[in-house]
Tab-separated table of C-alpha atoms in Angstrom:
chain	number	residue	atom	x	y	z
A	1	UNK	CA	129.247	59.935	58.071
A	2	UNK	CA	127.455	62.978	59.564
A	3	UNK	CA	126.287	65.219	57.091
A	4	UNK	CA	125.075	68.817	57.152
A	5	UNK	CA	123.854	69.962	53.377
A	6	UNK	CA	123.707	73.674	52.026
A	7	UNK	CA	121.450	74.174	48.842
A	8	UNK	CA	123.884	76.030	47.205
A	9	UNK	CA	127.892	76.585	47.125
A	10	UNK	CA	127.470	79.992	45.513
A	11	UNK	CA	124.702	82.204	44.928
A	12	UNK	CA	124.317	85.713	43.193
A	13	UNK	CA	121.114	87.847	43.993
A	14	UNK	CA	119.535	90.919	43.023
A	15	UNK	CA	119.090	93.930	45.525
A	16	UNK	CA	115.254	93.502	46.976
A	17	UNK	CA	114.921	89.877	45.679
A	18	UNK	CA	113.622	87.723	48.607
A	19	UNK	CA	116.552	84.932	49.166
A	20	UNK	CA	116.002	81.604	50.643
A	21	UNK	CA	119.213	79.517	52.051
A	22	UNK	CA	118.623	75.644	52.606
A	23	UNK	CA	119.979	73.358	55.308
A	24	UNK	CA	119.224	70.208	55.852
A	25	UNK	CA	121.137	67.706	58.625
A	26	UNK	CA	120.618	64.103	58.737
A	27	UNK	CA	121.691	63.402	62.231
A	28	UNK	CA	118.224	63.921	63.810
A	29	UNK	CA	119.938	66.977	65.841
A	30	UNK	CA	117.774	69.188	67.774
A	31	UNK	CA	120.045	72.301	67.485
A	32	UNK	CA	120.616	74.264	64.067
A	33	UNK	CA	122.453	77.437	63.429
A	34	UNK	CA	122.843	80.101	60.882
A	35	UNK	CA	125.780	82.285	60.774
A	36	UNK	CA	127.458	84.635	58.622
A	37	UNK	CA	131.336	85.123	58.133
A	38	UNK	CA	132.697	88.092	57.316
A	39	UNK	CA	136.493	88.630	57.309
A	40	UNK	CA	138.333	89.857	60.441
A	41	UNK	CA	134.307	89.593	61.951
A	42	UNK	CA	134.663	85.706	62.840
A	43	UNK	CA	131.162	83.588	63.071
A	44	UNK	CA	128.387	85.856	64.006
A	45	UNK	CA	125.365	83.981	65.067
A	46	UNK	CA	121.806	85.276	62.865
A	47	UNK	CA	119.342	82.754	64.125
A	48	UNK	CA	119.501	79.649	66.375
A	49	UNK	CA	116.533	77.016	66.479
A	50	UNK	CA	116.786	74.284	69.438
A	51	UNK	CA	113.334	72.427	68.301
A	52	UNK	CA	110.813	72.336	65.364
A	53	UNK	CA	109.078	75.746	65.003
A	54	UNK	CA	111.248	76.946	67.848
A	55	UNK	CA	113.664	79.914	67.186
A	56	UNK	CA	116.029	82.418	69.089
A	57	UNK	CA	117.662	85.385	67.563
A	58	UNK	CA	121.308	85.409	67.720
A	59	UNK	CA	123.773	88.757	67.746
A	60	UNK	CA	122.932	89.652	64.002
A	61	UNK	CA	119.084	88.857	63.401
A	62	UNK	CA	117.965	92.364	61.406
A	63	UNK	CA	117.157	92.047	58.040
A	64	UNK	CA	116.698	88.089	58.430
A	65	UNK	CA	114.210	85.371	59.192
A	66	UNK	CA	114.160	81.605	59.587
A	67	UNK	CA	112.156	78.786	59.301
A	68	UNK	CA	111.947	75.471	60.887
A	69	UNK	CA	109.210	73.598	60.204
A	70	UNK	CA	110.916	70.049	60.085
A	71	UNK	CA	113.534	68.969	62.232
A	72	UNK	CA	116.115	68.186	59.633
A	73	UNK	CA	115.781	71.676	57.788
A	74	UNK	CA	116.410	75.258	58.635
A	75	UNK	CA	115.938	77.729	56.175
A	76	UNK	CA	117.296	81.390	56.310
A	77	UNK	CA	115.217	84.168	54.582
A	78	UNK	CA	116.412	87.437	53.183
A	79	UNK	CA	113.268	89.195	52.850
A	80	UNK	CA	114.558	91.949	50.690
A	81	UNK	CA	118.580	91.330	49.902
A	82	UNK	CA	120.748	94.272	50.402
A	83	UNK	CA	124.597	94.615	49.508
A	84	UNK	CA	125.553	94.610	53.186
A	85	UNK	CA	124.256	90.980	53.016
A	86	UNK	CA	126.832	89.920	50.816
A	87	UNK	CA	128.628	87.485	52.992
A	88	UNK	CA	129.333	83.791	53.734
A	89	UNK	CA	126.599	81.713	55.092
A	90	UNK	CA	127.381	78.658	57.415
A	91	UNK	CA	124.683	76.316	58.826
A	92	UNK	CA	125.329	74.008	61.897
A	93	UNK	CA	123.531	71.670	63.945
A	94	UNK	CA	124.445	69.896	67.289
A	95	UNK	CA	122.393	67.922	69.875
A	96	UNK	CA	121.041	69.341	72.921
A	97	UNK	CA	122.185	66.573	74.947
A	98	UNK	CA	125.961	67.025	74.137
A	99	UNK	CA	125.818	70.397	75.925
A	100	UNK	CA	125.877	68.971	79.491
A	101	UNK	CA	128.391	66.298	78.401
A	102	UNK	CA	132.069	66.275	77.391
A	103	UNK	CA	131.501	66.856	73.757
A	104	UNK	CA	129.530	69.899	72.388
A	105	UNK	CA	130.409	69.163	68.985
A	106	UNK	CA	128.409	71.320	66.337
A	107	UNK	CA	128.787	70.085	62.461
A	108	UNK	CA	129.049	72.864	59.517
A	109	UNK	CA	127.592	72.872	56.140
A	110	UNK	CA	130.223	73.837	53.464
A	111	UNK	CA	128.903	77.282	53.475
A	112	UNK	CA	126.860	79.468	50.726
A	113	UNK	CA	128.654	82.496	49.402
A	114	UNK	CA	126.050	84.887	48.711
A	115	UNK	CA	126.659	87.824	46.502
A	116	UNK	CA	124.116	90.837	46.498
A	117	UNK	CA	124.553	92.891	43.389
B	1	UNK	CA	125.702	89.456	76.935
B	2	UNK	CA	128.507	87.064	75.949
B	3	UNK	CA	131.773	88.041	74.424
B	4	UNK	CA	135.007	86.167	73.308
B	5	UNK	CA	138.548	87.997	72.858
B	6	UNK	CA	141.321	86.018	70.526
B	7	UNK	CA	144.473	87.525	69.203
B	8	UNK	CA	143.586	87.879	65.590
B	9	UNK	CA	146.911	86.623	64.198
B	10	UNK	CA	149.658	84.049	65.325
B	11	UNK	CA	152.549	82.999	63.485
B	12	UNK	CA	155.182	80.364	63.960
B	13	UNK	CA	157.699	77.787	62.170
B	14	UNK	CA	157.481	74.202	61.608
B	15	UNK	CA	157.940	71.913	64.609
B	16	UNK	CA	157.665	74.638	67.264
B	17	UNK	CA	154.575	75.137	70.037
B	18	UNK	CA	152.002	77.518	69.694
B	19	UNK	CA	149.428	78.755	72.323
B	20	UNK	CA	146.293	80.659	71.176
B	21	UNK	CA	144.528	82.122	73.657
B	22	UNK	CA	140.713	83.173	74.629
B	23	UNK	CA	139.201	85.128	77.339
B	24	UNK	CA	135.279	85.098	77.661
B	25	UNK	CA	132.381	87.073	79.558
B	26	UNK	CA	129.253	84.726	79.336
B	27	UNK	CA	126.026	84.834	81.635
B	28	UNK	CA	126.202	81.283	82.606
B	29	UNK	CA	129.104	78.802	81.528
B	30	UNK	CA	129.007	75.336	80.205
B	31	UNK	CA	132.109	74.920	78.703
B	32	UNK	CA	134.763	76.258	75.817
B	33	UNK	CA	135.209	74.439	72.280
B	34	UNK	CA	137.705	74.806	69.874
B	35	UNK	CA	137.327	74.839	66.211
B	36	UNK	CA	139.558	74.569	63.191
B	37	UNK	CA	138.738	76.124	59.710
B	38	UNK	CA	141.062	75.904	56.791
B	39	UNK	CA	140.780	78.749	53.994
B	40	UNK	CA	137.758	77.545	51.992
B	41	UNK	CA	136.380	74.670	54.523
B	42	UNK	CA	134.127	74.435	57.085
B	43	UNK	CA	134.802	74.770	60.823
B	44	UNK	CA	135.596	71.356	62.055
B	45	UNK	CA	135.472	70.536	65.993
B	46	UNK	CA	138.701	69.960	67.672
B	47	UNK	CA	138.081	70.054	71.391
B	48	UNK	CA	136.166	70.741	74.352
B	49	UNK	CA	136.508	71.599	77.915
B	50	UNK	CA	133.788	71.291	80.447
B	51	UNK	CA	136.021	71.155	83.985
B	52	UNK	CA	139.343	73.072	84.778
B	53	UNK	CA	142.324	71.645	83.368
B	54	UNK	CA	144.204	70.279	80.342
B	55	UNK	CA	142.775	67.991	77.531
B	56	UNK	CA	145.316	66.549	75.034
B	57	UNK	CA	144.374	65.025	71.695
B	58	UNK	CA	147.416	64.195	70.011
B	59	UNK	CA	149.383	67.133	69.017
B	60	UNK	CA	146.692	69.605	70.167
B	61	UNK	CA	145.757	70.271	73.802
B	62	UNK	CA	143.239	72.778	75.419
B	63	UNK	CA	143.253	74.391	78.764
B	64	UNK	CA	140.572	75.918	80.990
B	65	UNK	CA	140.550	78.037	83.814
B	66	UNK	CA	137.172	79.018	84.604
B	67	UNK	CA	137.860	81.616	87.738
B	68	UNK	CA	139.993	83.207	85.182
B	69	UNK	CA	137.374	83.266	82.268
B	70	UNK	CA	140.186	82.076	80.008
B	71	UNK	CA	141.533	79.178	78.083
B	72	UNK	CA	143.817	78.315	75.128
B	73	UNK	CA	144.710	75.898	72.624
B	74	UNK	CA	148.173	74.402	72.171
B	75	UNK	CA	149.549	73.111	69.393
B	76	UNK	CA	152.661	71.260	69.251
B	77	UNK	CA	155.169	70.098	66.729
B	78	UNK	CA	153.651	72.660	64.214
B	79	UNK	CA	152.918	71.134	60.526
B	80	UNK	CA	152.278	73.403	57.428
B	81	UNK	CA	149.029	71.918	57.355
B	82	UNK	CA	148.065	73.546	60.784
B	83	UNK	CA	148.185	76.958	58.850
B	84	UNK	CA	144.221	77.811	59.509
B	85	UNK	CA	142.126	79.668	61.509
B	86	UNK	CA	141.035	78.675	65.367
B	87	UNK	CA	137.936	79.711	66.833
B	88	UNK	CA	136.922	79.464	70.340
B	89	UNK	CA	133.393	78.965	71.148
B	90	UNK	CA	131.357	78.951	74.335
B	91	UNK	CA	127.119	77.868	74.637
B	92	UNK	CA	125.025	80.668	75.830
B	93	UNK	CA	122.192	80.038	77.933
B	94	UNK	CA	120.601	76.503	78.401
B	95	UNK	CA	119.470	75.692	74.987
B	96	UNK	CA	122.638	75.279	73.458
B	97	UNK	CA	122.837	78.551	71.496
B	98	UNK	CA	126.648	78.575	70.464
B	99	UNK	CA	128.780	81.910	70.233
B	100	UNK	CA	132.066	81.976	68.587
B	101	UNK	CA	135.174	84.400	69.035
B	102	UNK	CA	136.430	86.395	66.206
B	103	UNK	CA	139.165	83.530	65.319
B	104	UNK	CA	142.913	83.471	65.248
B	105	UNK	CA	144.880	83.061	61.889
B	106	UNK	CA	147.870	80.779	62.716
B	107	UNK	CA	150.509	81.112	59.915
B	108	UNK	CA	152.953	78.239	60.297
B	109	UNK	CA	156.102	78.785	58.007
B	110	UNK	CA	158.941	76.672	56.905
């Protein structure tokens, strides 16, 4: 059974703290994604990685950074957490090869609900 | 840039048919996907259209018209468990970056 695992389901942090959200996939996927989900705004892409140490900015990268030192792990970092970063964070992965085939399935983790107080 | 437009909410009754539309604007096009997300759950893949036409998977079908930059998800014989949010998504660029629409909340009533 394919699996994307996020380290925490719920997290409460203080304003100004450095926050690490971890995501691990066991499918040997090249692509990994971090999204945030807010009511009425859908899934907004923060960062995307298509290979180890490679990354691309998504639509809302400000205030975030990422790290991909190993293929299976993709970390989202909030350098100095702010209350407007309170949200649901979703990690996903997919294979690169699928984009040219009939199946472009991305697999999601269960999400981390982050509250910044 | 890229953008996807979907209706924010749709309501239908059990047993009915509902269509959720998605229009997109992308630089380069590699196909349109649909995902379902139940309250409190993770999005899960439903279907993909790489070519024009209809793809059927059980009660769900998805359609794509590349000339119109338009697709839809068709849900037949609606069941209460189909109440969920539905997202269309497109890969952006040739690295596989995946962009989602804002989602359509489907409420199925008895």
